[in-house]
Amino acid sequence: MGDFDPYASMAEWQRGVVEPFAQMSGIPPGTVLFTFALWASLPLGAVFQLIPWPTLKNVYSFVSGVLLSLFAFGSSTYTCAVLGIFSYAAMVIDRKRCGYVVFAGSFAYLIYFHAFSASGEAWKAGNIDITGLLMVLTLKVTACALNYQDSGTIAESERNDFQRRRAVETLPGVIEYAGWLMFPCTLVVGPAIEFRDYHDWLHKKGVWGGKGCPSVWGRCALLVAYSQVFAAVHMIVMQYYTLGNTYLGADWNDKSVLQKFWELHILGQGSRGKYFFCWVWAEAACVAAGIGFSGYDHESGAPTWSGCTNVRPMGVEKAATFVEIPHHWNVQTGTWLRHYVYDRTTPRGKKPGFKQILITQVVSGVWHGLYAGYWLFFVSSAVFLQGSKSMFRWQRAHWPRRWNFLIDFPHWLLTTVGLNYLCGAFMLVTYEQCMAAWGSVYFIPHWIVLFMLVFGETFKGKRKPRVNAEVKTTVAVERVATNGDAPVESKKEQ
């Protein structure tokens, strides 16, 4: 490990650009290169405002996306072509089964690349490779193929609302498919843009028709400023709390349990800041392009901008229960998991349950990579979500409302500390280090959640007839399972 050269995979020109900034900031070279690519996505997005014709926009989108990938990941960009050509060919050859073929094939290719590149260890060291980009493309091509398959095999009267909104009735043109695949604004960090949304934006249909998109610059500037707050938080916290001086520090096991929880909590908060920064910046790039626009509020008439929102930072930080977190974190991926995994594994006429939650979380874990840390995080998340749901339902049905604070505050504390406790697995990635980290605090959050789960299921008894509460609970539970949002009737911000 001591002989590892972080510049080994870079061309000389890349090294010349990156090395001065890496030495000055102390940030790993791979992260510096990735950050430059992320920054570039915003001005690249703004150029779309200057291009009047859809075909030219497609060409620009494809060319700029390819150049952006070449800048950040070099020759690894060929993997985008492999995934795109395979997926498009499957749609051409067999419409009735293309969705399943693309789902299986793209995930197999992603898993192979995860294993081949040892992406978990690389990302842990700050050397970000193209696997993140492939993760985004995997979601895109599977969604497009499944929607194309549905449109050719399911009568419109039998489709659900989501299938009607995302329908791909005809085979996309090659140029438009290529432009959508390499769309530069979300290429390196997501979110995955649905083909139907890209098509409607390109041709000024749907929310982009009629009055069209208003001026984007005020909203864009606000998001840029907002993203810098989280970049600053991340940089400041990482100066004092790192994996090396917390979980992996020589004196970690000499610290008290209380001090360990404090340090893992602050480390988790700081680490999460980089995700907030990346996703808010990507949202700003989408707003600059216009695709982040989501229509006008039906009551106030004000424009809404939730089309490409992938994170609501304050929603995550203020979440009162584990149930609420997925509604604000990695929102678009959650929507994908909801509609392309959770719903499709629920038998027709049946209600989804823990089995569907677990399958969805396992798919999410596989999507992130093969390292045990990802699996431990997502499987544990399923248990934490189910425990939170059980306690929430018990509280709604049996606990006097005037005494809610006696449960609400401890539940919030468990949620915020427990999230950062679970995040340790996501950062450490290896099984031995994850189990050692959790074991160093005696798995306390796990034991508390298991107690909540057993207690809530054992003593749930007969529920009080609270219609409004039950409706809210149902929606919340649906959001839980998917690491994302519940079904939405329009693109209006909720």
Short mmCIF file of C-alpha atoms in Angstrom, two decimals:
data_model
loop_
_atom_site.label_atom_id
_atom_site.label_comp_id
_atom_site.label_asym_id
_atom_site.label_seq_id
_atom_site.Cartn_x
_atom_site.Cartn_y
_atom_site.Cartn_z
CA MET A 1 0.00 0.00 0.00
CA GLY A 2 2.94 2.31 0.68
CA ASP A 3 3.97 2.18 -3.00
CA PHE A 4 0.52 3.09 -4.29
CA ASP A 5 0.65 5.91 -6.84
CA PRO A 6 -2.63 7.88 -6.92
CA TYR A 7 -1.59 9.35 -10.29
CA ALA A 8 -0.89 5.98 -11.93
CA SER A 9 -4.17 5.90 -13.87
CA MET A 10 -3.96 9.55 -14.98
CA ALA A 11 -2.58 10.91 -18.21
CA GLU A 12 0.21 13.46 -17.92
CA TRP A 13 -2.12 16.35 -18.73
CA GLN A 14 -4.54 15.21 -16.01
CA ARG A 15 -1.72 15.00 -13.50
CA GLY A 16 -0.56 18.47 -14.47
CA VAL A 17 -4.03 19.88 -13.77
CA VAL A 18 -4.70 17.95 -10.58
CA GLU A 19 -1.38 17.75 -8.72
CA PRO A 20 -1.05 21.42 -7.66
CA PHE A 21 -4.57 21.46 -6.20
CA ALA A 22 -4.13 18.08 -4.50
CA GLN A 23 -0.87 19.17 -2.86
CA MET A 24 -2.31 22.50 -1.77
CA SER A 25 -5.56 21.12 -0.31
CA GLY A 26 -4.51 17.68 0.87
CA ILE A 27 -7.46 16.18 -1.02
CA PRO A 28 -6.76 12.86 -2.83
CA PRO A 29 -5.97 13.40 -6.53
CA GLY A 30 -8.90 11.26 -7.67
CA THR A 31 -11.28 13.38 -5.64
CA VAL A 32 -9.81 16.59 -7.08
CA LEU A 33 -10.33 15.35 -10.64
CA PHE A 34 -13.87 14.24 -9.82
CA THR A 35 -14.65 17.63 -8.24
CA PHE A 36 -13.41 19.49 -11.32
CA ALA A 37 -15.74 17.37 -13.46
CA LEU A 38 -18.63 18.09 -11.11
CA TRP A 39 -17.95 21.84 -11.24
CA ALA A 40 -17.86 21.70 -15.04
CA SER A 41 -21.36 20.21 -15.16
CA LEU A 42 -22.96 23.55 -14.28
CA PRO A 43 -21.55 25.72 -17.09
CA LEU A 44 -22.10 22.81 -19.46
CA GLY A 45 -25.74 22.78 -18.36
CA ALA A 46 -26.10 26.52 -18.84
CA VAL A 47 -25.08 26.22 -22.50
CA PHE A 48 -28.33 24.33 -23.20
CA GLN A 49 -30.14 27.65 -22.77
CA LEU A 50 -28.34 28.93 -25.88
CA ILE A 51 -29.20 25.99 -28.15
CA PRO A 52 -32.62 26.28 -29.85
CA TRP A 53 -32.97 22.96 -31.71
CA PRO A 54 -33.57 19.53 -30.12
CA THR A 55 -31.21 17.68 -32.47
CA LEU A 56 -28.39 20.11 -31.77
CA LYS A 57 -29.07 19.80 -28.05
CA ASN A 58 -28.76 16.03 -28.35
CA VAL A 59 -25.46 16.29 -30.18
CA TYR A 60 -24.15 18.81 -27.66
CA SER A 61 -25.32 16.66 -24.74
CA PHE A 62 -23.57 13.57 -26.09
CA VAL A 63 -20.31 15.31 -27.04
CA SER A 64 -20.04 17.31 -23.81
CA GLY A 65 -20.88 14.23 -21.73
CA VAL A 66 -18.23 12.13 -23.46
CA LEU A 67 -15.62 14.87 -23.05
CA LEU A 68 -16.55 15.26 -19.38
CA SER A 69 -16.14 11.53 -18.80
CA LEU A 70 -12.83 11.47 -20.68
CA PHE A 71 -11.59 14.34 -18.53
CA ALA A 72 -12.56 12.64 -15.27
CA PHE A 73 -12.09 8.95 -16.06
CA GLY A 74 -9.99 8.76 -19.21
CA SER A 75 -10.09 5.57 -21.26
CA SER A 76 -12.60 3.97 -18.86
CA THR A 77 -15.23 5.96 -20.74
CA TYR A 78 -15.53 3.03 -23.16
CA THR A 79 -17.70 1.31 -20.52
CA CYS A 80 -20.45 3.85 -21.22
CA ALA A 81 -20.53 2.72 -24.85
CA VAL A 82 -20.70 -0.94 -23.81
CA LEU A 83 -23.67 -0.31 -21.52
CA GLY A 84 -25.46 1.98 -23.97
CA ILE A 85 -25.05 -0.23 -27.06
CA PHE A 86 -26.10 -3.38 -25.18
CA SER A 87 -29.20 -1.72 -23.74
CA TYR A 88 -30.30 -0.12 -26.99
CA ALA A 89 -29.76 -3.37 -28.90
CA ALA A 90 -31.93 -5.25 -26.40
CA MET A 91 -34.74 -2.74 -26.96
CA VAL A 92 -34.44 -3.14 -30.73
CA ILE A 93 -34.36 -6.95 -30.69
CA ASP A 94 -37.01 -7.96 -28.16
CA ARG A 95 -39.47 -5.37 -26.86
CA LYS A 96 -41.47 -7.90 -24.83
CA ARG A 97 -38.50 -8.85 -22.64
CA CYS A 98 -35.99 -6.05 -23.10
CA GLY A 99 -36.59 -4.59 -19.64
CA TYR A 100 -35.66 -7.80 -17.88
CA VAL A 101 -32.71 -8.41 -20.19
CA VAL A 102 -31.32 -4.92 -19.64
CA PHE A 103 -31.92 -5.11 -15.89
CA ALA A 104 -30.02 -8.40 -15.59
CA GLY A 105 -27.30 -7.48 -18.07
CA SER A 106 -26.58 -3.97 -16.81
CA PHE A 107 -26.44 -5.09 -13.19
CA ALA A 108 -24.18 -8.02 -14.11
CA TYR A 109 -21.84 -5.61 -15.91
CA LEU A 110 -21.90 -3.19 -12.98
CA ILE A 111 -21.17 -5.98 -10.50
CA TYR A 112 -18.29 -7.19 -12.67
CA PHE A 113 -16.87 -3.68 -12.78
CA HIS A 114 -17.28 -3.24 -9.02
CA ALA A 115 -15.30 -6.45 -8.46
CA PHE A 116 -12.71 -5.78 -11.16
CA SER A 117 -11.91 -2.25 -10.00
CA ALA A 118 -12.20 -2.88 -6.23
CA SER A 119 -14.29 0.28 -6.20
CA GLY A 120 -15.05 0.21 -2.47
CA GLU A 121 -11.40 0.39 -1.45
CA ALA A 122 -10.66 2.94 -4.17
CA TRP A 123 -13.46 5.26 -3.05
CA LYS A 124 -12.48 4.76 0.60
CA ALA A 125 -9.03 6.10 -0.30
CA GLY A 126 -10.57 9.03 -2.18
CA ASN A 127 -9.64 7.77 -5.65
CA ILE A 128 -13.01 7.97 -7.35
CA ASP A 129 -13.28 5.87 -10.50
CA ILE A 130 -15.95 5.50 -13.19
CA THR A 131 -18.09 3.05 -11.20
CA GLY A 132 -20.18 5.94 -9.85
CA LEU A 133 -20.98 7.06 -13.38
CA LEU A 134 -21.86 3.47 -14.34
CA MET A 135 -24.19 3.28 -11.35
CA VAL A 136 -26.10 6.28 -12.71
CA LEU A 137 -26.23 4.83 -16.23
CA THR A 138 -27.44 1.47 -14.90
CA LEU A 139 -30.48 3.12 -13.37
CA LYS A 140 -31.14 5.06 -16.56
CA VAL A 141 -30.95 2.20 -19.06
CA THR A 142 -32.97 -0.22 -16.90
CA ALA A 143 -35.74 2.35 -16.37
CA CYS A 144 -35.91 3.22 -20.06
CA ALA A 145 -36.00 -0.43 -21.15
CA LEU A 146 -38.65 -1.38 -18.59
CA ASN A 147 -40.83 1.57 -19.59
CA TYR A 148 -40.43 0.69 -23.27
CA GLN A 149 -41.34 -2.92 -22.47
CA ASP A 150 -44.37 -1.87 -20.41
CA SER A 151 -45.64 0.43 -23.15
CA GLY A 152 -45.53 -2.43 -25.64
CA THR A 153 -47.01 -5.15 -23.43
CA ILE A 154 -49.48 -3.45 -21.08
CA ALA A 155 -52.63 -1.74 -22.31
CA GLU A 156 -52.80 1.93 -21.34
CA SER A 157 -55.96 1.32 -19.30
CA GLU A 158 -54.09 -1.25 -17.19
CA ARG A 159 -51.03 0.87 -16.46
CA ASN A 160 -50.61 2.64 -13.16
CA ASP A 161 -50.05 6.40 -12.93
CA PHE A 162 -46.28 6.08 -12.87
CA GLN A 163 -46.22 3.86 -15.96
CA ARG A 164 -48.38 6.34 -17.86
CA ARG A 165 -46.16 9.27 -16.89
CA ARG A 166 -42.94 7.46 -17.82
CA ALA A 167 -44.22 5.61 -20.90
CA VAL A 168 -41.78 5.22 -23.80
CA GLU A 169 -44.21 4.39 -26.59
CA THR A 170 -41.77 4.27 -29.50
CA LEU A 171 -38.15 3.25 -29.78
CA PRO A 172 -35.96 6.29 -29.02
CA GLY A 173 -33.87 7.63 -31.86
CA VAL A 174 -30.17 6.79 -31.67
CA ILE A 175 -29.05 10.42 -31.36
CA GLU A 176 -31.62 11.25 -28.70
CA TYR A 177 -30.81 8.07 -26.74
CA ALA A 178 -27.09 8.87 -26.87
CA GLY A 179 -27.67 12.48 -25.80
CA TRP A 180 -29.86 11.37 -22.89
CA LEU A 181 -27.40 8.66 -21.84
CA MET A 182 -24.44 11.07 -21.60
CA PHE A 183 -26.39 14.11 -20.35
CA PRO A 184 -23.57 16.06 -18.65
CA CYS A 185 -25.45 17.73 -15.79
CA THR A 186 -26.01 14.49 -13.87
CA LEU A 187 -23.39 12.24 -15.44
CA VAL A 188 -20.88 11.97 -12.60
CA VAL A 189 -23.14 11.97 -9.51
CA GLY A 190 -26.70 11.55 -10.72
CA PRO A 191 -29.56 11.70 -10.30
CA ALA A 192 -30.67 9.36 -13.07
CA ILE A 193 -32.92 11.32 -15.45
CA GLU A 194 -35.87 9.39 -16.90
CA PHE A 195 -35.87 9.24 -20.70
CA ARG A 196 -39.45 10.51 -20.85
CA ASP A 197 -38.51 13.60 -18.82
CA TYR A 198 -35.51 14.26 -21.05
CA HIS A 199 -37.67 13.86 -24.17
CA ASP A 200 -40.39 16.19 -22.87
CA TRP A 201 -37.83 18.81 -21.82
CA LEU A 202 -36.10 18.57 -25.18
CA HIS A 203 -39.34 19.02 -27.15
CA LYS A 204 -41.01 21.45 -24.71
CA LYS A 205 -43.82 19.12 -23.68
CA GLY A 206 -45.42 18.48 -20.31
CA VAL A 207 -44.38 21.02 -17.68
CA TRP A 208 -41.99 22.59 -20.22
CA GLY A 209 -44.86 23.38 -22.59
CA GLY A 210 -47.39 26.19 -22.20
CA LYS A 211 -45.79 29.04 -20.27
CA GLY A 212 -42.55 27.09 -20.34
CA CYS A 213 -39.63 27.36 -17.97
CA PRO A 214 -39.09 30.72 -16.24
CA SER A 215 -35.68 32.30 -15.64
CA VAL A 216 -33.39 29.77 -14.01
CA TRP A 217 -30.56 31.99 -12.78
CA GLY A 218 -31.91 33.05 -9.39
CA ARG A 219 -32.69 29.49 -8.36
CA CYS A 220 -29.38 28.30 -9.76
CA ALA A 221 -27.40 30.87 -7.77
CA LEU A 222 -29.25 29.93 -4.58
CA LEU A 223 -28.40 26.25 -5.04
CA VAL A 224 -24.75 27.02 -5.77
CA ALA A 225 -24.49 29.02 -2.54
CA TYR A 226 -26.33 26.30 -0.62
CA SER A 227 -23.95 23.63 -1.90
CA GLN A 228 -20.93 25.59 -0.70
CA VAL A 229 -22.21 25.49 2.87
CA PHE A 230 -22.00 21.70 2.87
CA ALA A 231 -18.65 21.69 1.11
CA ALA A 232 -17.33 23.92 3.89
CA VAL A 233 -18.83 21.72 6.61
CA HIS A 234 -17.22 18.65 5.08
CA MET A 235 -13.80 20.27 4.74
CA ILE A 236 -13.83 21.65 8.29
CA VAL A 237 -14.98 18.42 9.96
CA MET A 238 -12.51 16.30 7.99
CA GLN A 239 -9.65 18.37 9.40
CA TYR A 240 -10.42 17.01 12.85
CA TYR A 241 -12.31 13.75 12.39
CA THR A 242 -11.25 11.06 9.92
CA LEU A 243 -11.42 7.28 9.74
CA GLY A 244 -7.75 7.24 10.69
CA ASN A 245 -8.20 9.02 14.02
CA THR A 246 -11.60 7.56 14.94
CA TYR A 247 -12.59 4.00 14.00
CA LEU A 248 -9.11 3.04 12.79
CA GLY A 249 -7.17 5.01 15.39
CA ALA A 250 -4.81 3.14 17.71
CA ASP A 251 -6.53 4.64 20.77
CA TRP A 252 -10.15 4.06 19.62
CA ASN A 253 -10.81 1.23 22.05
CA ASP A 254 -9.37 3.24 24.93
CA LYS A 255 -12.11 5.85 24.62
CA SER A 256 -15.37 5.76 26.54
CA VAL A 257 -18.55 4.64 24.78
CA LEU A 258 -19.96 8.16 25.08
CA GLN A 259 -16.88 9.67 23.43
CA LYS A 260 -17.01 7.06 20.66
CA PHE A 261 -20.62 7.90 19.91
CA TRP A 262 -19.76 11.60 19.85
CA GLU A 263 -16.89 11.11 17.41
CA LEU A 264 -18.73 8.71 15.10
CA HIS A 265 -21.65 11.14 15.10
CA ILE A 266 -19.53 14.13 14.06
CA LEU A 267 -17.62 12.03 11.52
CA GLY A 268 -20.90 10.90 9.96
CA GLN A 269 -22.23 14.46 9.81
CA GLY A 270 -19.08 15.71 8.11
CA SER A 271 -18.90 12.82 5.68
CA ARG A 272 -22.52 13.35 4.67
CA GLY A 273 -21.67 16.95 3.79
CA LYS A 274 -19.82 15.87 0.64
CA TYR A 275 -22.93 14.07 -0.64
CA PHE A 276 -25.07 17.11 0.10
CA PHE A 277 -22.60 19.29 -1.80
CA CYS A 278 -22.42 17.00 -4.84
CA TRP A 279 -26.15 16.47 -5.21
CA VAL A 280 -27.13 20.09 -4.61
CA TRP A 281 -24.52 21.19 -7.16
CA ALA A 282 -25.85 18.66 -9.69
CA GLU A 283 -29.34 20.00 -9.05
CA ALA A 284 -28.05 23.50 -9.78
CA ALA A 285 -26.63 22.23 -13.09
CA CYS A 286 -30.01 20.73 -14.00
CA VAL A 287 -31.79 23.96 -13.10
CA ALA A 288 -29.31 25.88 -15.28
CA ALA A 289 -30.21 23.60 -18.18
CA GLY A 290 -33.94 23.95 -17.48
CA ILE A 291 -34.62 20.27 -16.89
CA GLY A 292 -34.77 20.85 -13.13
CA PHE A 293 -37.99 22.84 -13.56
CA SER A 294 -41.07 20.91 -12.38
CA GLY A 295 -44.00 23.19 -13.21
CA TYR A 296 -45.99 25.85 -11.39
CA ASP A 297 -47.64 25.52 -8.01
CA HIS A 298 -51.37 25.05 -8.49
CA GLU A 299 -52.25 27.47 -5.69
CA SER A 300 -49.63 30.21 -5.72
CA GLY A 301 -48.55 29.98 -9.34
CA ALA A 302 -44.91 30.09 -8.26
CA PRO A 303 -42.41 27.96 -10.21
CA THR A 304 -41.23 24.75 -8.56
CA TRP A 305 -37.84 23.15 -9.06
CA SER A 306 -38.03 19.60 -7.71
CA GLY A 307 -37.54 17.79 -11.02
CA CYS A 308 -33.93 16.83 -10.29
CA THR A 309 -33.81 17.21 -6.52
CA ASN A 310 -31.85 14.29 -5.10
CA VAL A 311 -31.41 15.42 -1.52
CA ARG A 312 -33.13 17.71 0.98
CA PRO A 313 -30.33 18.20 3.52
CA MET A 314 -32.39 19.72 6.30
CA GLY A 315 -35.01 17.03 5.85
CA VAL A 316 -32.34 14.41 6.50
CA GLU A 317 -30.88 16.21 9.50
CA LYS A 318 -34.23 16.97 11.14
CA ALA A 319 -35.81 13.56 10.49
CA ALA A 320 -37.71 12.50 13.60
CA THR A 321 -37.70 8.79 12.69
CA PHE A 322 -35.85 6.48 10.32
CA VAL A 323 -39.06 6.40 8.28
CA GLU A 324 -38.54 10.03 7.24
CA ILE A 325 -34.92 9.83 6.10
CA PRO A 326 -35.45 8.06 2.75
CA HIS A 327 -37.93 10.74 1.67
CA HIS A 328 -35.08 13.27 1.70
CA TRP A 329 -31.94 11.25 0.89
CA ASN A 330 -31.00 10.08 -2.63
CA VAL A 331 -34.57 10.83 -3.64
CA GLN A 332 -34.40 9.95 -7.33
CA THR A 333 -32.66 6.64 -6.68
CA GLY A 334 -35.36 5.95 -4.13
CA THR A 335 -38.02 6.59 -6.75
CA TRP A 336 -36.26 4.15 -9.06
CA LEU A 337 -36.11 1.51 -6.31
CA ARG A 338 -39.76 2.09 -5.50
CA HIS A 339 -41.13 1.65 -8.98
CA TYR A 340 -38.67 -0.74 -10.59
CA VAL A 341 -37.95 -3.07 -7.65
CA TYR A 342 -40.38 -2.67 -4.74
CA ASP A 343 -43.58 -2.45 -6.79
CA ARG A 344 -42.49 -5.15 -9.23
CA THR A 345 -41.69 -7.66 -6.46
CA THR A 346 -45.08 -7.14 -4.81
CA PRO A 347 -47.60 -9.74 -6.08
CA ARG A 348 -50.63 -8.24 -7.80
CA GLY A 349 -53.44 -7.70 -5.30
CA LYS A 350 -51.12 -8.11 -2.31
CA LYS A 351 -49.77 -5.53 0.11
CA PRO A 352 -46.00 -5.07 0.26
CA GLY A 353 -44.26 -6.08 3.46
CA PHE A 354 -40.87 -6.65 5.03
CA LYS A 355 -39.89 -9.07 2.24
CA GLN A 356 -40.23 -6.31 -0.35
CA ILE A 357 -38.32 -3.89 1.90
CA LEU A 358 -35.49 -6.39 2.28
CA ILE A 359 -35.31 -7.21 -1.44
CA THR A 360 -35.23 -3.50 -2.26
CA GLN A 361 -32.46 -2.80 0.23
CA VAL A 362 -30.42 -5.77 -1.04
CA VAL A 363 -30.71 -4.50 -4.63
CA SER A 364 -29.61 -1.09 -3.38
CA GLY A 365 -26.63 -2.72 -1.67
CA VAL A 366 -25.63 -4.64 -4.81
CA TRP A 367 -25.95 -1.45 -6.84
CA HIS A 368 -23.52 0.30 -4.52
CA GLY A 369 -20.97 -2.53 -4.65
CA LEU A 370 -19.96 -5.96 -3.43
CA TYR A 371 -18.24 -4.89 -0.25
CA ALA A 372 -19.73 -6.21 2.97
CA GLY A 373 -20.07 -2.70 4.37
CA TYR A 374 -22.70 -1.79 1.80
CA TRP A 375 -24.68 -4.96 2.48
CA LEU A 376 -24.43 -4.48 6.24
CA PHE A 377 -25.61 -0.89 5.89
CA PHE A 378 -28.63 -1.62 3.71
CA VAL A 379 -29.76 -4.81 5.42
CA SER A 380 -29.43 -3.06 8.79
CA SER A 381 -31.32 -0.11 7.32
CA ALA A 382 -34.22 -2.41 6.48
CA VAL A 383 -34.35 -3.57 10.10
CA PHE A 384 -34.02 -0.01 11.44
CA LEU A 385 -36.81 1.16 9.15
CA GLN A 386 -39.09 -1.69 10.14
CA GLY A 387 -38.39 -1.10 13.83
CA SER A 388 -39.10 2.60 13.46
CA LYS A 389 -42.30 1.84 11.58
CA SER A 390 -43.50 -0.62 14.24
CA MET A 391 -42.86 1.82 17.07
CA PHE A 392 -44.48 4.66 15.12
CA ARG A 393 -47.63 2.64 14.54
CA TRP A 394 -47.79 1.52 18.16
CA GLN A 395 -47.36 5.12 19.32
CA ARG A 396 -50.10 6.35 16.96
CA ALA A 397 -52.52 3.69 18.09
CA HIS A 398 -51.93 3.56 21.85
CA TRP A 399 -49.88 6.47 23.18
CA PRO A 400 -51.62 9.66 24.44
CA ARG A 401 -50.76 12.54 22.15
CA ARG A 402 -50.04 14.96 24.97
CA TRP A 403 -47.18 12.68 26.07
CA ASN A 404 -45.69 12.21 22.59
CA PHE A 405 -42.57 14.16 23.51
CA LEU A 406 -41.54 11.38 25.89
CA ILE A 407 -41.13 9.12 22.84
CA ASP A 408 -40.48 11.66 20.09
CA PHE A 409 -37.24 13.07 21.50
CA PRO A 410 -35.57 9.70 22.20
CA HIS A 411 -36.73 8.49 18.78
CA TRP A 412 -35.18 11.54 17.09
CA LEU A 413 -31.94 11.06 19.05
CA LEU A 414 -31.79 7.40 18.04
CA THR A 415 -32.46 8.40 14.43
CA THR A 416 -29.73 11.01 14.11
CA VAL A 417 -27.07 9.09 16.05
CA GLY A 418 -28.16 5.74 14.63
CA LEU A 419 -27.84 7.02 11.06
CA ASN A 420 -24.25 8.10 11.67
CA TYR A 421 -23.56 4.81 13.44
CA LEU A 422 -24.79 2.88 10.38
CA CYS A 423 -22.78 5.14 8.07
CA GLY A 424 -19.61 3.74 9.59
CA ALA A 425 -20.19 0.57 7.55
CA PHE A 426 -20.58 2.62 4.39
CA MET A 427 -17.25 4.35 5.00
CA LEU A 428 -15.21 1.36 6.21
CA VAL A 429 -16.63 -1.11 3.62
CA THR A 430 -14.81 -4.25 4.82
CA TYR A 431 -16.64 -6.77 7.02
CA GLU A 432 -13.96 -6.96 9.70
CA GLN A 433 -13.69 -3.20 10.14
CA CYS A 434 -17.47 -2.70 10.09
CA MET A 435 -18.11 -5.32 12.75
CA ALA A 436 -15.22 -4.04 14.86
CA ALA A 437 -16.58 -0.48 14.64
CA TRP A 438 -20.12 -1.45 15.60
CA GLY A 439 -18.86 -3.88 18.22
CA SER A 440 -16.77 -1.15 19.83
CA VAL A 441 -20.04 0.48 20.94
CA TYR A 442 -21.63 -2.90 21.71
CA PHE A 443 -24.13 -2.68 18.80
CA ILE A 444 -26.29 -0.49 21.05
CA PRO A 445 -28.41 1.10 18.26
CA HIS A 446 -29.04 -2.34 16.77
CA TRP A 447 -30.26 -3.69 20.12
CA ILE A 448 -32.53 -0.69 20.67
CA VAL A 449 -34.10 -1.05 17.23
CA LEU A 450 -34.61 -4.79 17.66
CA PHE A 451 -36.38 -4.05 20.95
CA MET A 452 -38.59 -1.49 19.17
CA LEU A 453 -39.41 -4.02 16.47
CA VAL A 454 -40.32 -6.82 18.88
CA PHE A 455 -42.22 -4.49 21.21
CA GLY A 456 -44.17 -2.80 18.42
CA GLU A 457 -45.17 -6.07 16.78
CA THR A 458 -45.97 -7.86 20.06
CA PHE A 459 -48.08 -5.17 21.68
CA LYS A 460 -49.64 -3.49 18.66
CA GLY A 461 -53.08 -4.79 19.71
CA LYS A 462 -56.19 -3.19 18.24
CA ARG A 463 -55.57 0.19 16.62
CA LYS A 464 -57.55 3.30 17.34
CA PRO A 465 -59.62 4.48 14.34
CA ARG A 466 -57.53 7.47 13.25
CA VAL A 467 -58.13 7.88 9.55
CA ASN A 468 -55.72 10.74 8.92
CA ALA A 469 -52.97 9.14 10.93
CA GLU A 470 -53.41 5.84 9.09
CA VAL A 471 -53.17 7.55 5.71
CA LYS A 472 -49.98 9.32 6.73
CA THR A 473 -48.57 6.08 8.10
CA THR A 474 -49.28 4.23 4.85
CA VAL A 475 -47.56 6.88 2.76
CA ALA A 476 -44.59 6.96 5.14
CA VAL A 477 -44.23 3.18 5.05
CA GLU A 478 -44.25 3.19 1.25
CA ARG A 479 -41.49 5.77 1.26
CA VAL A 480 -39.48 3.71 3.73
CA ALA A 481 -39.35 0.62 1.62
CA THR A 482 -37.93 2.34 -1.35
CA ASN A 483 -35.27 4.61 0.08
CA GLY A 484 -37.29 7.31 -1.65
CA ASP A 485 -40.63 8.92 -2.14
CA ALA A 486 -44.14 7.57 -2.30
CA PRO A 487 -46.07 7.66 -5.58
CA VAL A 488 -46.44 11.19 -6.85
CA GLU A 489 -49.30 12.38 -9.02
CA SER A 490 -47.34 15.18 -10.63
CA LYS A 491 -43.90 16.71 -10.59
CA LYS A 492 -45.10 19.36 -8.22
CA GLU A 493 -42.80 19.63 -5.21
CA GLN A 494 -44.25 17.97 -2.17
#
